[in-house]
Coordinates of C-alpha atoms in Angstrom, one line a residue:
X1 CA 22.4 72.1 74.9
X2 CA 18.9 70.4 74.5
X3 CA 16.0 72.3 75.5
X4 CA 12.8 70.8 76.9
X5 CA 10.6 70.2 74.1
X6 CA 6.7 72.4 74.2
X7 CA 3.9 70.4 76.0
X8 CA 6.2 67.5 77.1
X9 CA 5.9 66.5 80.7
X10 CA 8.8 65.2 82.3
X11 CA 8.2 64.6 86.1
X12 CA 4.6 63.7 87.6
X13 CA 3.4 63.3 91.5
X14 CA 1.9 60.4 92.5
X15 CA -1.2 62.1 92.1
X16 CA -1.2 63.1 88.2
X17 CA -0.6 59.6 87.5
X18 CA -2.5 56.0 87.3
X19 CA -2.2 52.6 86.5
X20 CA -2.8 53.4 82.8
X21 CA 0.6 55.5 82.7
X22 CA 2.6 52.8 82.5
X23 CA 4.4 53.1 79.5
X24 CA 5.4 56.8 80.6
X25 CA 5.9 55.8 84.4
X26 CA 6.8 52.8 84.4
X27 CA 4.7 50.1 86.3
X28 CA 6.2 50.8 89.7
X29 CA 5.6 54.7 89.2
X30 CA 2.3 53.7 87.6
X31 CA 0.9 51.4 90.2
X32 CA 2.3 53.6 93.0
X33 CA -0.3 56.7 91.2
X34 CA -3.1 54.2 91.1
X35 CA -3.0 53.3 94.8
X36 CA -2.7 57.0 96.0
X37 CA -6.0 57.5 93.8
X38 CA -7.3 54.5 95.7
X39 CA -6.7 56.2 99.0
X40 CA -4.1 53.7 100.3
X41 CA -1.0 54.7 102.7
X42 CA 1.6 55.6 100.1
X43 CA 4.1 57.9 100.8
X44 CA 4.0 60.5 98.9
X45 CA 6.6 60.8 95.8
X46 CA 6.9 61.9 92.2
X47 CA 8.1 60.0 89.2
X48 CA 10.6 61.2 86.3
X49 CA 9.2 59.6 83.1
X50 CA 10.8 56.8 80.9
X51 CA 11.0 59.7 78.1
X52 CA 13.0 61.8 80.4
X53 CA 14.9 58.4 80.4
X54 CA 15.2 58.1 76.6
X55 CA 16.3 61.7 76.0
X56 CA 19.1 61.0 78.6
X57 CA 20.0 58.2 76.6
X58 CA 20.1 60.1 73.4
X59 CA 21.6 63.2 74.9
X60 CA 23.9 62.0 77.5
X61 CA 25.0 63.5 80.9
X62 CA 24.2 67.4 79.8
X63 CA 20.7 66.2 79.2
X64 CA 20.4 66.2 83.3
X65 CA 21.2 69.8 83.4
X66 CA 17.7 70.7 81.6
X67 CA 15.9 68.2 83.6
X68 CA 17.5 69.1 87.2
X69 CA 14.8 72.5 87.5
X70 CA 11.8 70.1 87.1
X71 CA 13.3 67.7 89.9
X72 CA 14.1 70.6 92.4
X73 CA 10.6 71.8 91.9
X74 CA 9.3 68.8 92.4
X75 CA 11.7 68.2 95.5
X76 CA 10.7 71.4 97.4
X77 CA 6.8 69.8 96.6
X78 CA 7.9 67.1 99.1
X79 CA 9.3 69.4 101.8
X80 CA 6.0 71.4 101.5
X81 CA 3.6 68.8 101.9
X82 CA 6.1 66.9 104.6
X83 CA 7.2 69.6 106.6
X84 CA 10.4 68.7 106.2
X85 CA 13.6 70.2 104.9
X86 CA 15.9 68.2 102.3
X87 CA 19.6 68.7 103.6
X88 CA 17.5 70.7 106.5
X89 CA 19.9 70.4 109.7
X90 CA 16.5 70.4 112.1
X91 CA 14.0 68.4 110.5
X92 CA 15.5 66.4 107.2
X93 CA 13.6 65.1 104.4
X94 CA 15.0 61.5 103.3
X95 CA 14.2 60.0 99.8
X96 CA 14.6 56.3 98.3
X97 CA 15.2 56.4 94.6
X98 CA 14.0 53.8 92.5
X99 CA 14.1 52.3 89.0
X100 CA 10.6 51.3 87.7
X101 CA 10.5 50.0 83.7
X102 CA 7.0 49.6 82.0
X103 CA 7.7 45.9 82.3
X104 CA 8.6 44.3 85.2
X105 CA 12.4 43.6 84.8
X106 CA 14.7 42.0 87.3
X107 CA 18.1 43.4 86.5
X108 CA 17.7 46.7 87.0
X109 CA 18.9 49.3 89.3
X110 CA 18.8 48.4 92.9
X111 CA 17.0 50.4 95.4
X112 CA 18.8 53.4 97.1
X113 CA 17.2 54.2 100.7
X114 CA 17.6 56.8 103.0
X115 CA 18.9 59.6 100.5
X116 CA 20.0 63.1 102.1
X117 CA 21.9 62.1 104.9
X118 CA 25.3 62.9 105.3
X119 CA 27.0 63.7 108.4
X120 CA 25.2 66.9 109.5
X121 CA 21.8 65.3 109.0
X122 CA 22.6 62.2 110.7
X123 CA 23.1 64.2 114.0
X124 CA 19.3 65.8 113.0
X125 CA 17.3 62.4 112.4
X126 CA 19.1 61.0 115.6
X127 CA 17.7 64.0 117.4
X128 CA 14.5 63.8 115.8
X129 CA 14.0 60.0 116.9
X130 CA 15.4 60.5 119.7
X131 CA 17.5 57.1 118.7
X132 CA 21.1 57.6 117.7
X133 CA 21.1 53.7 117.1
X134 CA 18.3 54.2 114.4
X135 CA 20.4 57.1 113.0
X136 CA 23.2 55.4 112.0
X137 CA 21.9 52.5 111.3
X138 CA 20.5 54.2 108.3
X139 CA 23.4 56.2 107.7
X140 CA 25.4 52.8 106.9
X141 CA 22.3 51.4 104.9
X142 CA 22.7 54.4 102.5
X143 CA 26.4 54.5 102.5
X144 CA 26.3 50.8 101.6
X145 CA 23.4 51.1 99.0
X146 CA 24.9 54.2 97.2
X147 CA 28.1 53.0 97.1
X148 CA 27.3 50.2 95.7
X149 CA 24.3 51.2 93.0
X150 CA 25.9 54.6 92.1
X151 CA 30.0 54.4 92.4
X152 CA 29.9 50.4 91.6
X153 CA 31.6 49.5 94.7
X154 CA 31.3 45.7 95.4
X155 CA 29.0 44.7 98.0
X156 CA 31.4 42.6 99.6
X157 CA 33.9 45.3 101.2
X158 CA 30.8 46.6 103.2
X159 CA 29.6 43.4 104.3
X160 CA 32.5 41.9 105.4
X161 CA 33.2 45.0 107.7
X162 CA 29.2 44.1 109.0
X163 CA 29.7 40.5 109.9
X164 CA 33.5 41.4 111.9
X165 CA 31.6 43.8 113.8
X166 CA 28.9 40.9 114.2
X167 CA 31.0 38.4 114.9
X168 CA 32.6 40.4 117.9
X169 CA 29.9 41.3 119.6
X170 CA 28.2 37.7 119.1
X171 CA 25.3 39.3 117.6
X172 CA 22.7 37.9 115.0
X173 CA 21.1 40.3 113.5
X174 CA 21.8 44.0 112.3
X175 CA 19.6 45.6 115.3
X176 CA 21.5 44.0 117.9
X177 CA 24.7 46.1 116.7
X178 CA 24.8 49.0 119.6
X179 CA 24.8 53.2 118.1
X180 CA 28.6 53.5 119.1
X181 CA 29.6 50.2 116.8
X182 CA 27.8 51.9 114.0
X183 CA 29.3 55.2 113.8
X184 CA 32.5 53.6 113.8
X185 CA 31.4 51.3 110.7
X186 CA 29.8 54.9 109.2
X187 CA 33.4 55.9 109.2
X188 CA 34.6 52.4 108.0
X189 CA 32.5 52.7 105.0
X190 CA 33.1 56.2 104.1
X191 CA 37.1 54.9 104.2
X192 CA 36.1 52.3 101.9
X193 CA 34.4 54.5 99.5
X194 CA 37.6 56.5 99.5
X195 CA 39.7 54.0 98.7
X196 CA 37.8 52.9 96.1
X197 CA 36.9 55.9 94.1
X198 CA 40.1 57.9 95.0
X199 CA 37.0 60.6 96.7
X200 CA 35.2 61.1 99.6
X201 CA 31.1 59.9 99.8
X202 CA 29.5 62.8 98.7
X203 CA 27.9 64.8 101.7
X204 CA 25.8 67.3 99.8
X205 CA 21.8 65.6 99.4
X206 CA 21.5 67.4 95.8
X207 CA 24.4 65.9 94.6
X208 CA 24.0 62.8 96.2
X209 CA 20.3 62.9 94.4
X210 CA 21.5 63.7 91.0
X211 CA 24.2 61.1 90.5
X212 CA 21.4 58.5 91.9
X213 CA 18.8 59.6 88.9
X214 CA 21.5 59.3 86.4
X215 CA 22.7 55.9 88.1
X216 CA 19.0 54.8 87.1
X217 CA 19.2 56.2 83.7
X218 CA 22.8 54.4 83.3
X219 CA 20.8 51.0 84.5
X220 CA 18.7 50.8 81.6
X221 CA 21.7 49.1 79.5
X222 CA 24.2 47.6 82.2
X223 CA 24.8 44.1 81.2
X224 CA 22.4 42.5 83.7
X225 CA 19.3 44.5 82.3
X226 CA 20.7 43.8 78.8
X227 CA 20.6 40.2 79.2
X228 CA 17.5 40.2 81.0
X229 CA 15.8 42.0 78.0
X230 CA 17.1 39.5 75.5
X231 CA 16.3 36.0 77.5
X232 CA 12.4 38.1 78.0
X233 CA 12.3 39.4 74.4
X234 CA 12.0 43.0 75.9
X235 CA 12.4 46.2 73.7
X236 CA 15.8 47.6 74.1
X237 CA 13.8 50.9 73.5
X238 CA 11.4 51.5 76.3
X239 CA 13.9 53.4 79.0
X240 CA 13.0 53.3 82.9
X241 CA 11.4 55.7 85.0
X242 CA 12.8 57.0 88.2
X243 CA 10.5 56.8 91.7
X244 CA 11.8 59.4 93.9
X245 CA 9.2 58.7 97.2
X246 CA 9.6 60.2 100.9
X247 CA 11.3 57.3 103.3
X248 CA 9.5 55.6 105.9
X249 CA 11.2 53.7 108.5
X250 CA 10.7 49.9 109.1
X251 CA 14.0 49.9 111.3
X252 CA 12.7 52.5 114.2
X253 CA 12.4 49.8 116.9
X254 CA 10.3 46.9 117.5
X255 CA 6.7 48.2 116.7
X256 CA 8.4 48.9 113.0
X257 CA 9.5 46.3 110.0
X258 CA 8.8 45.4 106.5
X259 CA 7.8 42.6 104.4
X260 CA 6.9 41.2 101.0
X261 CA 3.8 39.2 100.6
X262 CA 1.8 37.8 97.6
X263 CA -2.1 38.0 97.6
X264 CA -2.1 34.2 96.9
X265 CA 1.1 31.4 97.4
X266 CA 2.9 31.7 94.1
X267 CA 4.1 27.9 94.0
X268 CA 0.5 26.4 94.3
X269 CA -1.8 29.4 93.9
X270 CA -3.8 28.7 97.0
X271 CA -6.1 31.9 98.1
X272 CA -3.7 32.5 100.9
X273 CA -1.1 35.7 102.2
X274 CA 2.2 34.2 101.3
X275 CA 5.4 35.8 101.9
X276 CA 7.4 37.4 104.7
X277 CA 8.8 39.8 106.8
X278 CA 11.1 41.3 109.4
X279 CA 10.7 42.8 112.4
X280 CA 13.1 46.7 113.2
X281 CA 14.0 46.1 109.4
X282 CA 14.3 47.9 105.8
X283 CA 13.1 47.2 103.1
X284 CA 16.3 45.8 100.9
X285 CA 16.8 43.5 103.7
X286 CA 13.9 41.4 102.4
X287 CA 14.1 42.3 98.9
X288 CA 17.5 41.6 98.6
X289 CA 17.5 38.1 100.2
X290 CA 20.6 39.6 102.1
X291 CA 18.6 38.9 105.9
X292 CA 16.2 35.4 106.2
X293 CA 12.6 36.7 107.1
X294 CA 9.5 35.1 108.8
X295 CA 6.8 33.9 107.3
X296 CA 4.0 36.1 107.0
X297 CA 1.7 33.4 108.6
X298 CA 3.5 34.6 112.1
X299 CA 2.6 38.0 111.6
X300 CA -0.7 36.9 113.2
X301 CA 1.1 36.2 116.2
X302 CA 2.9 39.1 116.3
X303 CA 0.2 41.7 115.2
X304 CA -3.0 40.7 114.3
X305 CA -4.9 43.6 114.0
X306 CA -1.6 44.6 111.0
X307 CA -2.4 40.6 110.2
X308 CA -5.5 41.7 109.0
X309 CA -5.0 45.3 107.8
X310 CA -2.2 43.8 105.1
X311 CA -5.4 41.2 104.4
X312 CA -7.9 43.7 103.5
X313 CA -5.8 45.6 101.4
X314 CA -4.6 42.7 99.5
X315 CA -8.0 42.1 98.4
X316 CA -8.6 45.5 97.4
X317 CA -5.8 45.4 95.4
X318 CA -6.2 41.9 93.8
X319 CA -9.4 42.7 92.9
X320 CA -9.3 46.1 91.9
X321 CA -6.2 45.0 89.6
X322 CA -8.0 41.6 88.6
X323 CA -4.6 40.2 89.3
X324 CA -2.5 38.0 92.0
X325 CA -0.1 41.0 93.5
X326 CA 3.2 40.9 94.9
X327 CA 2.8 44.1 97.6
X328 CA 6.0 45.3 98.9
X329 CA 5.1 47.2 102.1
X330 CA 6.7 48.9 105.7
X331 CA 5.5 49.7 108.9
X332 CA 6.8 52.8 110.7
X333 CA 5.7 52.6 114.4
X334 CA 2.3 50.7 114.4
X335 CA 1.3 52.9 110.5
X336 CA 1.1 50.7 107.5
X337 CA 2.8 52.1 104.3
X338 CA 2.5 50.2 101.1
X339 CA 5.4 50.7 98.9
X340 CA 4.3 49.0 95.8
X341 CA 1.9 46.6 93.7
X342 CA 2.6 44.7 90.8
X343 CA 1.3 41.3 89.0
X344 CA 3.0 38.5 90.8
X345 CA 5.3 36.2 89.2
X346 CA 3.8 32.2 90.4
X347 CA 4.5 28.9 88.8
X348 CA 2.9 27.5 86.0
X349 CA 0.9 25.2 88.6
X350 CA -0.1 28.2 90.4
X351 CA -1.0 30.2 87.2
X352 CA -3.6 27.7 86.4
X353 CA -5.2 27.4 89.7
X354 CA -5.1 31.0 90.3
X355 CA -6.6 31.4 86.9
X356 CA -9.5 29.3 87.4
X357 CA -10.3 30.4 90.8
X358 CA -10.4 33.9 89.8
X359 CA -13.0 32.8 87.2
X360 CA -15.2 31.4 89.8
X361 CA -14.8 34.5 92.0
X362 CA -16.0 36.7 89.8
X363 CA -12.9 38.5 89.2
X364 CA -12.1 38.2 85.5
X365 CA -13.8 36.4 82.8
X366 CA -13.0 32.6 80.9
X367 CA -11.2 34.4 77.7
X368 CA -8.9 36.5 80.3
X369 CA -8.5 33.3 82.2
X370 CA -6.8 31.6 79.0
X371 CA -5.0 35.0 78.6
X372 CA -3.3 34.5 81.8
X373 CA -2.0 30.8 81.0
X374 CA 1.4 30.9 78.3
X375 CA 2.3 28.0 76.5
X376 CA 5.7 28.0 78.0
X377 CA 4.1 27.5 81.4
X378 CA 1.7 24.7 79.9
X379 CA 5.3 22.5 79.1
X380 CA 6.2 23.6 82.5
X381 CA 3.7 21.3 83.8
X382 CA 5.1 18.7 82.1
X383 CA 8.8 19.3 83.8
X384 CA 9.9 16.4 86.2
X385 CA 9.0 16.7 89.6
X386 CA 9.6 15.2 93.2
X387 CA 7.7 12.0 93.7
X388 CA 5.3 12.6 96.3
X389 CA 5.4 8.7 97.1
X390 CA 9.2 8.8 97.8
X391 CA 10.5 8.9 101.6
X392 CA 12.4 12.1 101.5
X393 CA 16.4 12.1 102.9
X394 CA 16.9 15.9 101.7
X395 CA 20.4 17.7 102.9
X396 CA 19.3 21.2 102.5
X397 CA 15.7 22.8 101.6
X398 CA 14.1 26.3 101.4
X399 CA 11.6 27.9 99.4
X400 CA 10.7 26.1 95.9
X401 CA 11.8 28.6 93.1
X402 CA 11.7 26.8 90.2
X403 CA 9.1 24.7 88.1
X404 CA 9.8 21.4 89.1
X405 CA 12.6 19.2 89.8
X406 CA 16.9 19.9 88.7
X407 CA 19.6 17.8 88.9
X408 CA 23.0 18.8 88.0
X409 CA 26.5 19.5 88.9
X410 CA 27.5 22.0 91.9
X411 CA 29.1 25.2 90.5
X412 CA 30.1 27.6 93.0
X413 CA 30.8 30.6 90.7
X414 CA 27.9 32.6 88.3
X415 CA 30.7 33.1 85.4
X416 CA 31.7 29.5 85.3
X417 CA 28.1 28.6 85.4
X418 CA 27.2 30.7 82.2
X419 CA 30.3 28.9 80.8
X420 CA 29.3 25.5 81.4
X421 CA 25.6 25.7 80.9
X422 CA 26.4 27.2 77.0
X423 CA 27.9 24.0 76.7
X424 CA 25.1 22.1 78.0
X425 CA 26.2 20.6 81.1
X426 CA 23.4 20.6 83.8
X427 CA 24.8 22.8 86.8
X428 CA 23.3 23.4 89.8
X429 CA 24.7 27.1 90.9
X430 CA 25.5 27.6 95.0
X431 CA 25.6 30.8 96.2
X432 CA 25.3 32.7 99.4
X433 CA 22.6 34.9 98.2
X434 CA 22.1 36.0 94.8
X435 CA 21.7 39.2 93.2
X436 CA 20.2 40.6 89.9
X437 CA 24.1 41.2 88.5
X438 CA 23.9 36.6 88.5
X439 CA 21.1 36.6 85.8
X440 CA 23.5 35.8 82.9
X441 CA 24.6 32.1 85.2
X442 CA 21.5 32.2 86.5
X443 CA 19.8 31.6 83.0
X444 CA 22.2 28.9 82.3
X445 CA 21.8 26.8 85.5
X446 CA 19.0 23.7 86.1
X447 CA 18.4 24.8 89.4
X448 CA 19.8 27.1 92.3
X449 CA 20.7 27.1 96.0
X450 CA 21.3 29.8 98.1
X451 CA 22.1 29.7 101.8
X452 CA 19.9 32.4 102.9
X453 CA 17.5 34.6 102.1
X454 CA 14.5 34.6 100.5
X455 CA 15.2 33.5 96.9
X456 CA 16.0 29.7 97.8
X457 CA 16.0 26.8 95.8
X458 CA 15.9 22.7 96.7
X459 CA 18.7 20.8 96.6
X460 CA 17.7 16.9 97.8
X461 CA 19.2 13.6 97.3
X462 CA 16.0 11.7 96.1
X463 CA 15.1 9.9 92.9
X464 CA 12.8 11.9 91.0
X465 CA 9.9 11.1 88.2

């Protein structure tokens, strides 16, 4: 057995950490640090360390074991300074578990929200919230998410279950769905997972926490990461750190939701809030381009006074970063909670302008302004786009996601687009929504459409230049 080696820090709070950590915390862990130093609402949280992450790796499964009395500690940190009890059958502490690599890398582990219930704890939050609906709406978020992330159950089982139940009722969206329909898809889901795995969904919070570290561990070299790494040039070498932070609710009722917004529009780099959000949401529901959002613009409408609270600390952040950010953030009954930072990703178009604006703000300097502007997005420029002279007769649109414009065959599936693409046909990939596990037909495909969601693409009939 491995023994923790003299001196070597494994797990930090949010509050031993900052920005400059990155390579140990990763640069959601990292950025999560700096913003608590700040004095911005994060919830609080600790981070295991992307060496913890490399010693599991080179150690294996037992390599938990000597880790696990770090995490506990660290666990009954958060029940301290929350009041809360984890597993507690009065007052339970809930946890999301995330994966956070020192470079930002699509393909890794999915978030896993709402982590300690089970179905004695269920019983507490609905007491607590005084909202059964609310309980078990979260119950069959986690069931859903774990299954899926941690026993590699396909996402479709749950889903199709969701839109029956949706589809009965006549219901749009996920709140309309009444407390006694969701118990009974609780125990729908838990009946899947038994199926699946040949065992029931683990009920006990410390287990249910362990196997969701190790899933992020495991993460690090599933295929989708893999590939990712090699299209990026990425270091196999660098491991992932774990976020373990204290849940806050964006799906408590009306005055709650959550949202994604950039400091500045990503496709033309205008000084604007772009992005959206939900209303009586989580967070996945965005990220995950699984529910189509608003636009962040109508979040003046609905609350100004948040409107402009999201605004001021987008500035903050942008300018204490020197960066455009992409904020991931919830609100819990009328409270703002920001739930991460990072550089935003923005076309080559935007890059330039954002560059160059910056520059004339004051915020960074003409050599970082070059910095920030890569050859590859330079030729990007020079990619065919949409005549803006043409009348327009498009079938379908959404939100641009690529650098200019793709024509191509329609492929329906992601293997058969990997396929085709390696042999050099132009495909344009359809899907419902997509999902990190599509990067390898993803990276073969001219362009992409998706039929809801947030991660859209344009598919017109139109001549193009």
């Amino acid at each position: 057995m491995s023994v923790v080696r003299a001196g070597v820090k494994y797990v930090f709070r949010f509050d031993e950490g900052n920005a400059g950590m990155v390579a140990l915390l990763g640069g959601k862990g990292a950025n999560l640090a700096e913003m608590k130093m700040l004095g911005l609402p994060v919830p609080n949280g600790f981070i295991i360390s992307t060496e913890a992450c490399r010693a599991y790796m080179k150690e294996g499964s037992k390599w938990l074991d000597v880790l696990w009395p770090k995490v506990i500690e660290h666990m009954h940190y958060l029940e301290h300074i929350s009041g809360k009890i984890f597993g507690g059958s009065e007052n339970p502490l809930l946890v999301s578990v995330r994966s956070g690599a020192p470079v930002s890398m699509p393909g890794m582990m999915d978030t896993i929200l709402n982590l300690g219930l089970n179905d004695k704890t269920v019983k507490a939050l609905a007491d607590n919230s005084k909202d059964l609906r609310f309980a078990y709406d979260c119950y069959r978020r986690f069931i859903q998410m774990f299954a899926n992330v941690v026993l590699d159950i396909e996402l479709d089982a749950f889903e199709d279950v969701l839109h029956e139940v949706k589809q009965r009722l006549d219901v749009t969206y996920d709140y309309q769905i009444p407390a006694e329909e969701l118990q009974e898809m609780v125990s729908k889901f838990k009946g899947i997972v038994k199926e699946k795995v040949g065992k029931p969904f683990p009920q006990d919070p410390w287990v249910q926490l362990k196997m969701a570290i190790e899933a992020v561990f495991k993460s690090w070299n599933n295929k989708r990461a893999v590939t990712y790494r090699k299209i990026a040039n990425i270091p196999d070498d660098l491991g992932t750190a774990v976020t373990v932070m204290e849940m806050v609710f964006g799906n408590l009722g009306e005055d709650c939701g959550t949202g994604v917004l950039f400091t500045r529009n990503p496709s033309t780099g205008e000084k604007e809030l772009f992005g959206e959000f939900l209303i009586n949401a989580q967070g996945e529901d965005v990220v995950a381009g699984i529910r189509t959002p608003q636009p962040i613009s109508l979040l003046k409408e609905v609350n100004l006074e948040l409107y402009n609270e999201l605004a001021r600390v987008a500035e903050l952040l942008e300018k204490h970063f020197r960066d455009m950010q992409d904020i991931e953030f919830t609100v819990e009954r009328g409270k703002l909670y920001i739930l991460q930072t990072r550089s935003g990703k923005r076309t080559a178009k935007a890059a330039v302008k954002v560059a160059a604006d910056m520059v004339n703000e004051g915020i960074i300097d003409e050599q970082t302004a070059v910095t920030r502007v890569t050859p590859k997005e330079i030729e990007q420029l020079l990619h065919r786009q949409v005549d803006p002279s043409v009348q327009l007769c498009p079938i379908a649109n959404g939100i641009a996601a690529s650098p200019g414009a793709a024509v191509g065959k329609v492929v329906f599936d992601v293997d058969e687009a990997e396929e085709r693409g390696k042999k050099g046909e132009p495909i344009i990939l359809v899907r419902p929504e997509t999902t990190p596990e599509d990067i390898h037909g993803l990276s073969r495909a001219a362009g992409l459409l998706t039929s809801r969601g947030v991660k859209q693409a344009m598919l017109l009939s139109l001549p193009v230049r």
